[in-house]
GROMACS .gro file of C-alpha atoms in nm:
model
  424
    1UNK     CA    1   8.000  -2.563  -2.677
    2UNK     CA    2   7.774  -2.766  -2.458
    3UNK     CA    3   7.474  -2.947  -2.600
    4UNK     CA    4   7.245  -2.722  -2.396
    5UNK     CA    5   7.398  -2.410  -2.553
    6UNK     CA    6   7.381  -2.566  -2.902
    7UNK     CA    7   7.016  -2.649  -2.851
    8UNK     CA    8   6.940  -2.298  -2.728
    9UNK     CA    9   7.119  -2.142  -3.031
   10UNK     CA   10   6.933  -2.369  -3.270
   11UNK     CA   11   6.603  -2.277  -3.114
   12UNK     CA   12   6.691  -1.907  -3.132
   13UNK     CA   13   6.788  -1.937  -3.500
   14UNK     CA   14   6.468  -2.126  -3.579
   15UNK     CA   15   6.265  -1.861  -3.404
   16UNK     CA   16   6.448  -1.587  -3.591
   17UNK     CA   17   6.392  -1.761  -3.927
   18UNK     CA   18   6.028  -1.813  -3.843
   19UNK     CA   19   5.995  -1.444  -3.756
   20UNK     CA   20   6.169  -1.334  -4.076
   21UNK     CA   21   5.949  -1.566  -4.279
   22UNK     CA   22   5.628  -1.432  -4.124
   23UNK     CA   23   5.742  -1.074  -4.173
   24UNK     CA   24   5.832  -1.148  -4.532
   25UNK     CA   25   5.488  -1.291  -4.595
   26UNK     CA   26   5.320  -0.986  -4.445
   27UNK     CA   27   5.544  -0.759  -4.654
   28UNK     CA   28   5.444  -0.927  -4.980
   29UNK     CA   29   5.188  -0.756  -5.198
   30UNK     CA   30   4.857  -0.939  -5.195
   31UNK     CA   31   4.557  -0.889  -5.422
   32UNK     CA   32   4.219  -0.985  -5.282
   33UNK     CA   33   3.903  -1.050  -5.482
   34UNK     CA   34   3.577  -0.910  -5.350
   35UNK     CA   35   3.252  -1.019  -5.518
   36UNK     CA   36   2.920  -0.839  -5.488
   37UNK     CA   37   2.610  -0.748  -5.686
   38UNK     CA   38   2.701  -0.381  -5.665
   39UNK     CA   39   2.855  -0.156  -5.927
   40UNK     CA   40   3.226  -0.075  -5.890
   41UNK     CA   41   3.142   0.284  -5.791
   42UNK     CA   42   2.953   0.165  -5.482
   43UNK     CA   43   3.252  -0.015  -5.327
   44UNK     CA   44   3.519   0.220  -5.462
   45UNK     CA   45   3.529   0.446  -5.150
   46UNK     CA   46   3.580   0.159  -4.905
   47UNK     CA   47   3.838  -0.010  -5.125
   48UNK     CA   48   4.033   0.316  -5.153
   49UNK     CA   49   4.021   0.367  -4.775
   50UNK     CA   50   4.131   0.007  -4.710
   51UNK     CA   51   4.419   0.021  -4.957
   52UNK     CA   52   4.536   0.348  -4.800
   53UNK     CA   53   4.540   0.182  -4.458
   54UNK     CA   54   4.700  -0.141  -4.582
   55UNK     CA   55   4.921  -0.039  -4.878
   56UNK     CA   56   5.051  -0.391  -4.935
   57UNK     CA   57   4.701  -0.525  -5.000
   58UNK     CA   58   4.509  -0.448  -5.320
   59UNK     CA   59   4.142  -0.526  -5.371
   60UNK     CA   60   3.989  -0.629  -5.701
   61UNK     CA   61   3.611  -0.600  -5.717
   62UNK     CA   62   3.402  -0.830  -5.934
   63UNK     CA   63   3.044  -0.712  -5.989
   64UNK     CA   64   2.798  -0.995  -6.049
   65UNK     CA   65   2.428  -0.945  -6.136
   66UNK     CA   66   2.204  -1.009  -5.834
   67UNK     CA   67   2.021  -1.286  -6.018
   68UNK     CA   68   2.354  -1.468  -6.071
   69UNK     CA   69   2.501  -1.431  -5.723
   70UNK     CA   70   2.368  -1.761  -5.589
   71UNK     CA   71   2.474  -1.954  -5.896
   72UNK     CA   72   2.818  -1.794  -5.883
   73UNK     CA   73   2.867  -1.883  -5.518
   74UNK     CA   74   2.739  -2.235  -5.581
   75UNK     CA   75   2.979  -2.286  -5.871
   76UNK     CA   76   3.291  -2.115  -5.735
   77UNK     CA   77   3.274  -2.163  -5.358
   78UNK     CA   78   3.114  -2.504  -5.405
   79UNK     CA   79   3.406  -2.590  -5.631
   80UNK     CA   80   3.654  -2.472  -5.365
   81UNK     CA   81   3.772  -2.191  -5.592
   82UNK     CA   82   4.047  -2.007  -5.401
   83UNK     CA   83   4.023  -1.693  -5.617
   84UNK     CA   84   3.732  -1.547  -5.417
   85UNK     CA   85   3.839  -1.399  -5.085
   86UNK     CA   86   3.547  -1.190  -4.956
   87UNK     CA   87   3.185  -1.199  -5.071
   88UNK     CA   88   2.855  -1.024  -5.017
   89UNK     CA   89   2.591  -1.264  -4.884
   90UNK     CA   90   2.213  -1.210  -4.877
   91UNK     CA   91   2.115  -1.276  -4.514
   92UNK     CA   92   1.818  -1.515  -4.566
   93UNK     CA   93   2.042  -1.737  -4.779
   94UNK     CA   94   2.295  -1.789  -4.498
   95UNK     CA   95   2.137  -2.110  -4.357
   96UNK     CA   96   2.156  -2.281  -4.697
   97UNK     CA   97   2.519  -2.170  -4.738
   98UNK     CA   98   2.606  -2.300  -4.393
   99UNK     CA   99   2.442  -2.634  -4.468
  100UNK     CA  100   2.660  -2.666  -4.779
  101UNK     CA  101   2.980  -2.576  -4.593
  102UNK     CA  102   3.030  -2.243  -4.771
  103UNK     CA  103   3.065  -2.044  -4.449
  104UNK     CA  104   3.274  -2.097  -4.136
  105UNK     CA  105   3.177  -2.013  -3.780
  106UNK     CA  106   3.279  -1.664  -3.668
  107UNK     CA  107   3.205  -1.726  -3.301
  108UNK     CA  108   3.558  -1.612  -3.214
  109UNK     CA  109   3.449  -1.262  -3.323
  110UNK     CA  110   3.130  -1.255  -3.112
  111UNK     CA  111   3.289  -1.021  -2.856
  112UNK     CA  112   3.370  -0.771  -3.131
  113UNK     CA  113   3.041  -0.803  -3.322
  114UNK     CA  114   2.781  -0.814  -3.045
  115UNK     CA  115   2.832  -0.460  -2.904
  116UNK     CA  116   2.806  -0.311  -3.255
  117UNK     CA  117   2.469  -0.450  -3.370
  118UNK     CA  118   2.107  -0.476  -3.259
  119UNK     CA  119   1.967  -0.814  -3.147
  120UNK     CA  120   1.764  -0.836  -3.472
  121UNK     CA  121   2.079  -0.780  -3.675
  122UNK     CA  122   2.272  -1.037  -3.471
  123UNK     CA  123   2.004  -1.298  -3.543
  124UNK     CA  124   2.037  -1.226  -3.914
  125UNK     CA  125   2.411  -1.303  -3.895
  126UNK     CA  126   2.354  -1.634  -3.718
  127UNK     CA  127   2.226  -1.985  -3.776
  128UNK     CA  128   2.110  -2.180  -3.470
  129UNK     CA  129   2.284  -1.926  -3.247
  130UNK     CA  130   2.622  -1.944  -3.423
  131UNK     CA  131   2.755  -1.637  -3.606
  132UNK     CA  132   2.860  -1.703  -3.967
  133UNK     CA  133   2.867  -1.360  -4.133
  134UNK     CA  134   2.980  -1.007  -4.058
  135UNK     CA  135   2.734  -0.714  -4.034
  136UNK     CA  136   2.741  -0.498  -4.347
  137UNK     CA  137   2.419  -0.326  -4.452
  138UNK     CA  138   2.059  -0.316  -4.343
  139UNK     CA  139   1.752  -0.149  -4.488
  140UNK     CA  140   1.425   0.013  -4.403
  141UNK     CA  141   1.129   0.168  -4.581
  142UNK     CA  142   0.925   0.485  -4.567
  143UNK     CA  143   0.617   0.621  -4.740
  144UNK     CA  144   0.671   0.903  -4.987
  145UNK     CA  145   0.380   1.131  -5.075
  146UNK     CA  146   0.330   1.382  -5.357
  147UNK     CA  147   0.248   1.721  -5.206
  148UNK     CA  148   0.089   1.865  -5.521
  149UNK     CA  149  -0.147   1.569  -5.564
  150UNK     CA  150  -0.248   1.584  -5.197
  151UNK     CA  151  -0.303   1.961  -5.220
  152UNK     CA  152  -0.536   1.916  -5.519
  153UNK     CA  153  -0.740   1.662  -5.323
  154UNK     CA  154  -0.743   1.865  -5.002
  155UNK     CA  155  -0.557   1.591  -4.815
  156UNK     CA  156  -0.339   1.706  -4.524
  157UNK     CA  157   0.023   1.588  -4.534
  158UNK     CA  158   0.086   1.278  -4.317
  159UNK     CA  159   0.311   1.340  -4.018
  160UNK     CA  160   0.654   1.185  -3.976
  161UNK     CA  161   0.620   1.081  -3.612
  162UNK     CA  162   0.546   0.722  -3.511
  163UNK     CA  163   0.209   0.823  -3.369
  164UNK     CA  164   0.115   0.980  -3.706
  165UNK     CA  165   0.134   0.644  -3.883
  166UNK     CA  166  -0.170   0.579  -4.103
  167UNK     CA  167  -0.342   0.244  -4.156
  168UNK     CA  168  -0.356   0.073  -4.494
  169UNK     CA  169  -0.731   0.126  -4.489
  170UNK     CA  170  -0.684   0.502  -4.445
  171UNK     CA  171  -0.426   0.510  -4.722
  172UNK     CA  172  -0.664   0.336  -4.965
  173UNK     CA  173  -0.939   0.589  -4.884
  174UNK     CA  174  -0.700   0.882  -4.929
  175UNK     CA  175  -0.562   0.729  -5.247
  176UNK     CA  176  -0.906   0.708  -5.404
  177UNK     CA  177  -0.969   1.068  -5.303
  178UNK     CA  178  -0.641   1.174  -5.466
  179UNK     CA  179  -0.732   0.981  -5.781
  180UNK     CA  180  -1.070   1.152  -5.793
  181UNK     CA  181  -0.880   1.483  -5.787
  182UNK     CA  182  -0.649   1.387  -6.075
  183UNK     CA  183  -0.381   1.142  -5.956
  184UNK     CA  184  -0.334   0.855  -6.203
  185UNK     CA  185  -0.257   0.610  -5.923
  186UNK     CA  186  -0.320   0.633  -5.552
  187UNK     CA  187  -0.072   0.402  -5.380
  188UNK     CA  188   0.195   0.152  -5.471
  189UNK     CA  189   0.492  -0.034  -5.338
  190UNK     CA  190   0.830   0.017  -5.502
  191UNK     CA  191   0.884  -0.361  -5.529
  192UNK     CA  192   0.530  -0.462  -5.620
  193UNK     CA  193   0.578  -0.838  -5.637
  194UNK     CA  194   0.878  -0.909  -5.416
  195UNK     CA  195   0.852  -1.078  -5.079
  196UNK     CA  196   1.101  -0.845  -4.907
  197UNK     CA  197   0.876  -0.541  -4.931
  198UNK     CA  198   0.541  -0.721  -4.902
  199UNK     CA  199   0.625  -0.930  -4.594
  200UNK     CA  200   0.517  -0.643  -4.361
  201UNK     CA  201   0.159  -0.659  -4.494
  202UNK     CA  202   0.127  -1.011  -4.357
  203UNK     CA  203   0.332  -0.959  -4.043
  204UNK     CA  204   0.126  -0.648  -3.962
  205UNK     CA  205  -0.204  -0.834  -3.985
  206UNK     CA  206  -0.067  -1.120  -3.771
  207UNK     CA  207  -0.032  -1.380  -4.046
  208UNK     CA  208   0.333  -1.467  -3.977
  209UNK     CA  209   0.621  -1.478  -4.222
  210UNK     CA  210   0.484  -1.769  -4.425
  211UNK     CA  211   0.743  -2.015  -4.297
  212UNK     CA  212   0.716  -2.199  -3.968
  213UNK     CA  213   0.826  -2.516  -3.788
  214UNK     CA  214   1.175  -2.650  -3.724
  215UNK     CA  215   1.425  -2.465  -3.939
  216UNK     CA  216   1.140  -2.263  -4.096
  217UNK     CA  217   1.088  -2.547  -4.342
  218UNK     CA  218   0.708  -2.562  -4.339
  219UNK     CA  219   0.495  -2.325  -4.547
  220UNK     CA  220   0.201  -2.154  -4.376
  221UNK     CA  221   0.033  -1.915  -4.619
  222UNK     CA  222  -0.331  -2.021  -4.612
  223UNK     CA  223  -0.435  -1.911  -4.262
  224UNK     CA  224  -0.711  -1.649  -4.233
  225UNK     CA  225  -0.472  -1.358  -4.189
  226UNK     CA  226  -0.261  -1.457  -4.490
  227UNK     CA  227  -0.581  -1.463  -4.694
  228UNK     CA  228  -0.679  -1.124  -4.551
  229UNK     CA  229  -0.342  -0.971  -4.635
  230UNK     CA  230  -0.341  -1.122  -4.984
  231UNK     CA  231  -0.695  -0.998  -5.050
  232UNK     CA  232  -0.587  -0.647  -4.951
  233UNK     CA  233  -0.283  -0.666  -5.181
  234UNK     CA  234  -0.490  -0.802  -5.469
  235UNK     CA  235  -0.759  -0.536  -5.425
  236UNK     CA  236  -0.507  -0.255  -5.473
  237UNK     CA  237  -0.468  -0.360  -5.836
  238UNK     CA  238  -0.825  -0.478  -5.894
  239UNK     CA  239  -0.954  -0.136  -5.782
  240UNK     CA  240  -0.700   0.057  -5.987
  241UNK     CA  241  -0.538   0.211  -5.681
  242UNK     CA  242  -0.202   0.057  -5.776
  243UNK     CA  243  -0.069   0.015  -6.132
  244UNK     CA  244  -0.129  -0.327  -6.287
  245UNK     CA  245   0.099  -0.456  -6.561
  246UNK     CA  246   0.385  -0.214  -6.495
  247UNK     CA  247   0.729  -0.381  -6.454
  248UNK     CA  248   0.898  -0.333  -6.117
  249UNK     CA  249   1.173  -0.117  -6.264
  250UNK     CA  250   0.920   0.129  -6.400
  251UNK     CA  251   0.732   0.185  -6.073
  252UNK     CA  252   0.965   0.448  -5.916
  253UNK     CA  253   0.953   0.668  -6.230
  254UNK     CA  254   0.573   0.681  -6.192
  255UNK     CA  255   0.617   0.858  -5.858
  256UNK     CA  256   0.904   1.072  -5.986
  257UNK     CA  257   0.683   1.184  -6.276
  258UNK     CA  258   0.402   1.290  -6.043
  259UNK     CA  259   0.160   1.008  -6.129
  260UNK     CA  260   0.132   0.843  -5.782
  261UNK     CA  261   0.004   1.001  -5.460
  262UNK     CA  262   0.162   0.756  -5.208
  263UNK     CA  263   0.467   0.534  -5.266
  264UNK     CA  264   0.638   0.295  -5.021
  265UNK     CA  265   1.007   0.264  -5.097
  266UNK     CA  266   1.359   0.266  -4.961
  267UNK     CA  267   1.568   0.566  -4.857
  268UNK     CA  268   1.784   0.505  -5.163
  269UNK     CA  269   1.501   0.669  -5.363
  270UNK     CA  270   1.549   1.009  -5.198
  271UNK     CA  271   1.831   1.117  -5.426
  272UNK     CA  272   1.644   1.042  -5.747
  273UNK     CA  273   1.318   1.192  -5.625
  274UNK     CA  274   1.491   1.508  -5.508
  275UNK     CA  275   1.643   1.550  -5.854
  276UNK     CA  276   1.309   1.488  -6.031
  277UNK     CA  277   1.200   1.809  -6.198
  278UNK     CA  278   0.892   1.964  -6.040
  279UNK     CA  279   0.839   1.688  -5.783
  280UNK     CA  280   0.747   1.812  -5.435
  281UNK     CA  281   0.731   1.532  -5.183
  282UNK     CA  282   0.742   1.446  -4.815
  283UNK     CA  283   0.800   1.127  -4.617
  284UNK     CA  284   0.595   0.943  -4.353
  285UNK     CA  285   0.605   0.606  -4.175
  286UNK     CA  286   0.500   0.290  -4.361
  287UNK     CA  287   0.125   0.215  -4.302
  288UNK     CA  288   0.002  -0.076  -4.092
  289UNK     CA  289  -0.315  -0.284  -4.061
  290UNK     CA  290  -0.580  -0.144  -3.830
  291UNK     CA  291  -0.582  -0.365  -3.519
  292UNK     CA  292  -0.241  -0.504  -3.610
  293UNK     CA  293   0.111  -0.381  -3.542
  294UNK     CA  294   0.351  -0.158  -3.737
  295UNK     CA  295   0.610  -0.369  -3.920
  296UNK     CA  296   0.883  -0.267  -4.163
  297UNK     CA  297   1.119  -0.485  -4.368
  298UNK     CA  298   1.487  -0.489  -4.295
  299UNK     CA  299   1.801  -0.676  -4.384
  300UNK     CA  300   2.040  -0.657  -4.673
  301UNK     CA  301   2.383  -0.788  -4.758
  302UNK     CA  302   2.614  -0.935  -4.497
  303UNK     CA  303   2.982  -1.008  -4.558
  304UNK     CA  304   3.169  -1.338  -4.548
  305UNK     CA  305   3.521  -1.465  -4.599
  306UNK     CA  306   3.548  -1.762  -4.831
  307UNK     CA  307   3.665  -2.078  -4.649
  308UNK     CA  308   3.883  -2.144  -4.954
  309UNK     CA  309   4.048  -1.801  -4.977
  310UNK     CA  310   4.416  -1.816  -5.072
  311UNK     CA  311   4.474  -1.521  -4.837
  312UNK     CA  312   4.251  -1.581  -4.533
  313UNK     CA  313   4.432  -1.340  -4.297
  314UNK     CA  314   4.426  -1.049  -4.541
  315UNK     CA  315   4.068  -1.135  -4.641
  316UNK     CA  316   3.959  -1.114  -4.278
  317UNK     CA  317   4.135  -0.776  -4.247
  318UNK     CA  318   3.925  -0.646  -4.537
  319UNK     CA  319   3.603  -0.799  -4.406
  320UNK     CA  320   3.653  -0.654  -4.058
  321UNK     CA  321   3.744  -0.311  -4.201
  322UNK     CA  322   3.420  -0.305  -4.405
  323UNK     CA  323   3.200  -0.409  -4.114
  324UNK     CA  324   3.347  -0.367  -3.765
  325UNK     CA  325   3.556  -0.054  -3.822
  326UNK     CA  326   3.313   0.247  -3.810
  327UNK     CA  327   3.519   0.441  -4.063
  328UNK     CA  328   3.530   0.149  -4.305
  329UNK     CA  329   3.162   0.061  -4.254
  330UNK     CA  330   3.062   0.420  -4.332
  331UNK     CA  331   3.276   0.415  -4.647
  332UNK     CA  332   3.069   0.120  -4.774
  333UNK     CA  333   2.758   0.340  -4.786
  334UNK     CA  334   2.911   0.669  -4.892
  335UNK     CA  335   2.821   0.604  -5.258
  336UNK     CA  336   2.508   0.403  -5.182
  337UNK     CA  337   2.296   0.558  -4.903
  338UNK     CA  338   2.174   0.240  -4.737
  339UNK     CA  339   2.211   0.213  -4.358
  340UNK     CA  340   2.516   0.031  -4.221
  341UNK     CA  341   2.444  -0.231  -3.954
  342UNK     CA  342   2.736  -0.114  -3.739
  343UNK     CA  343   2.569   0.116  -3.483
  344UNK     CA  344   2.872   0.345  -3.452
  345UNK     CA  345   2.886   0.380  -3.830
  346UNK     CA  346   2.508   0.439  -3.834
  347UNK     CA  347   2.551   0.739  -3.603
  348UNK     CA  348   2.796   0.890  -3.854
  349UNK     CA  349   2.578   0.790  -4.149
  350UNK     CA  350   2.240   0.918  -4.031
  351UNK     CA  351   2.355   1.278  -3.968
  352UNK     CA  352   2.541   1.278  -4.301
  353UNK     CA  353   2.230   1.135  -4.470
  354UNK     CA  354   1.991   1.392  -4.318
  355UNK     CA  355   2.212   1.682  -4.428
  356UNK     CA  356   2.216   1.552  -4.788
  357UNK     CA  357   1.841   1.594  -4.841
  358UNK     CA  358   1.725   1.942  -4.758
  359UNK     CA  359   1.358   1.962  -4.668
  360UNK     CA  360   1.302   1.591  -4.601
  361UNK     CA  361   1.633   1.477  -4.451
  362UNK     CA  362   1.539   1.531  -4.087
  363UNK     CA  363   1.201   1.359  -4.130
  364UNK     CA  364   1.374   1.068  -4.306
  365UNK     CA  365   1.629   1.047  -4.025
  366UNK     CA  366   1.354   1.033  -3.765
  367UNK     CA  367   1.160   0.764  -3.952
  368UNK     CA  368   1.463   0.548  -4.032
  369UNK     CA  369   1.593   0.564  -3.675
  370UNK     CA  370   1.275   0.446  -3.509
  371UNK     CA  371   1.175   0.196  -3.778
  372UNK     CA  372   1.513   0.020  -3.756
  373UNK     CA  373   1.490   0.023  -3.377
  374UNK     CA  374   1.122  -0.053  -3.315
  375UNK     CA  375   0.943  -0.210  -3.612
  376UNK     CA  376   1.205  -0.389  -3.822
  377UNK     CA  377   1.157  -0.758  -3.895
  378UNK     CA  378   1.392  -0.980  -4.093
  379UNK     CA  379   1.301  -1.222  -4.366
  380UNK     CA  380   1.275  -1.578  -4.228
  381UNK     CA  381   1.605  -1.762  -4.198
  382UNK     CA  382   1.569  -2.100  -4.362
  383UNK     CA  383   1.768  -2.339  -4.575
  384UNK     CA  384   1.462  -2.331  -4.799
  385UNK     CA  385   1.439  -1.952  -4.827
  386UNK     CA  386   1.551  -1.931  -5.190
  387UNK     CA  387   1.274  -2.169  -5.300
  388UNK     CA  388   1.023  -1.989  -5.077
  389UNK     CA  389   1.109  -1.647  -5.216
  390UNK     CA  390   1.090  -1.764  -5.575
  391UNK     CA  391   0.743  -1.913  -5.525
  392UNK     CA  392   0.614  -1.615  -5.326
  393UNK     CA  393   0.736  -1.361  -5.580
  394UNK     CA  394   0.546  -1.555  -5.844
  395UNK     CA  395   0.236  -1.565  -5.619
  396UNK     CA  396   0.243  -1.187  -5.575
  397UNK     CA  397   0.279  -1.142  -5.949
  398UNK     CA  398  -0.022  -1.369  -6.009
  399UNK     CA  399  -0.231  -1.185  -5.749
  400UNK     CA  400  -0.136  -0.853  -5.904
  401UNK     CA  401  -0.263  -0.980  -6.236
  402UNK     CA  402  -0.599  -1.088  -6.097
  403UNK     CA  403  -0.556  -1.450  -5.986
  404UNK     CA  404  -0.803  -1.575  -5.724
  405UNK     CA  405  -0.653  -1.535  -5.378
  406UNK     CA  406  -0.742  -1.858  -5.195
  407UNK     CA  407  -0.666  -2.113  -5.473
  408UNK     CA  408  -0.341  -1.929  -5.554
  409UNK     CA  409  -0.225  -1.948  -5.192
  410UNK     CA  410  -0.336  -2.313  -5.159
  411UNK     CA  411  -0.149  -2.417  -5.474
  412UNK     CA  412   0.163  -2.232  -5.359
  413UNK     CA  413   0.152  -2.388  -5.012
  414UNK     CA  414   0.131  -2.739  -5.160
  415UNK     CA  415   0.420  -2.667  -5.396
  416UNK     CA  416   0.631  -2.517  -5.119
  417UNK     CA  417   0.573  -2.800  -4.873
  418UNK     CA  418   0.664  -3.054  -5.140
  419UNK     CA  419   0.988  -2.868  -5.212
  420UNK     CA  420   1.072  -2.795  -4.849
  421UNK     CA  421   1.012  -3.156  -4.744
  422UNK     CA  422   1.303  -3.259  -4.966
  423UNK     CA  423   1.527  -3.010  -4.786
  424UNK     CA  424   1.416  -3.144  -4.448
   0.00000   0.00000   0.00000
């Protein structure tokens, strides 16, 4: 046998062994760990669909309280724990995770991701133009109104078209009229002291997000329009239009029990409100400031593969199935009716969603479609977002309880700029 033939045979055998080895690896059963802040029932449909498609891969879900997600990621990913494979990631926290090395660039997937998402959604997946997360869920808001309370006050039902959108000033006037006719409260937000839902007040009046400068690491919450927006928010509680002293978790039941005329909340409230005994309600677009622009909050969880996953190839299969595959992306919302970011999955979702809620489903579909397309604005992307959100949520709580607007904003701005300067 010549040396050339021997070399060729050796190469062929090596290639064959390599092939067998790779096939053997792919044939082995693998168990992935997915962490999220959701209950098991929420992710059960997508896990079942994935395991049916890839029978050699099992998925174990670990549900972690929302308040503990950051600490968990810090401790486990920061400690290079290989037992986490795929994780839910709150979009505004992505820059901080990137700065700590918890996320890897996904630029090699740009060609697959870009056609499936809106430009706003793509920005939320990226830091400085580089994609780091996969598109999972988004969110929007609408205004619910109690038909019986409006009937008693002689108030016509608000329309569901974009041109029917009322101003905050009109809503306050109508709320006081409804209260005069018997409503306990006139108007409230579902998340009364959380930045996510209150950001549109300030964006609508032209105040900005509250963060500015390079990397959004400078606080700007004392300009005239921030003061104007904060004074409006504070006056809702001072005037008794909105409920003061009620914990966030008890706000939706106030509307379900027929105690609130107007309520701004997410589409995830439709199911509970439709099941509320005796509640007759409709939906309309979120109000805006007169002279300003309509703005609605958006954003939710994105998905990421841990850089320390023991099974990176299988983990990426799961992550792509949950986000880029329309069937998989729809399965992620089947037990939790929040919009998927994947536009093809959204087309499936929105018709399914509208059919679920007789009487209001088509109006909700119309509102959600144009709000996500035309008025949605993301929370600011910043390595300092966690600190910003914590301070702002406290500010809104203080304003709700009667704190003076200007000194409260000034104190918060000083505190934020001191904290953010250390991040810079």
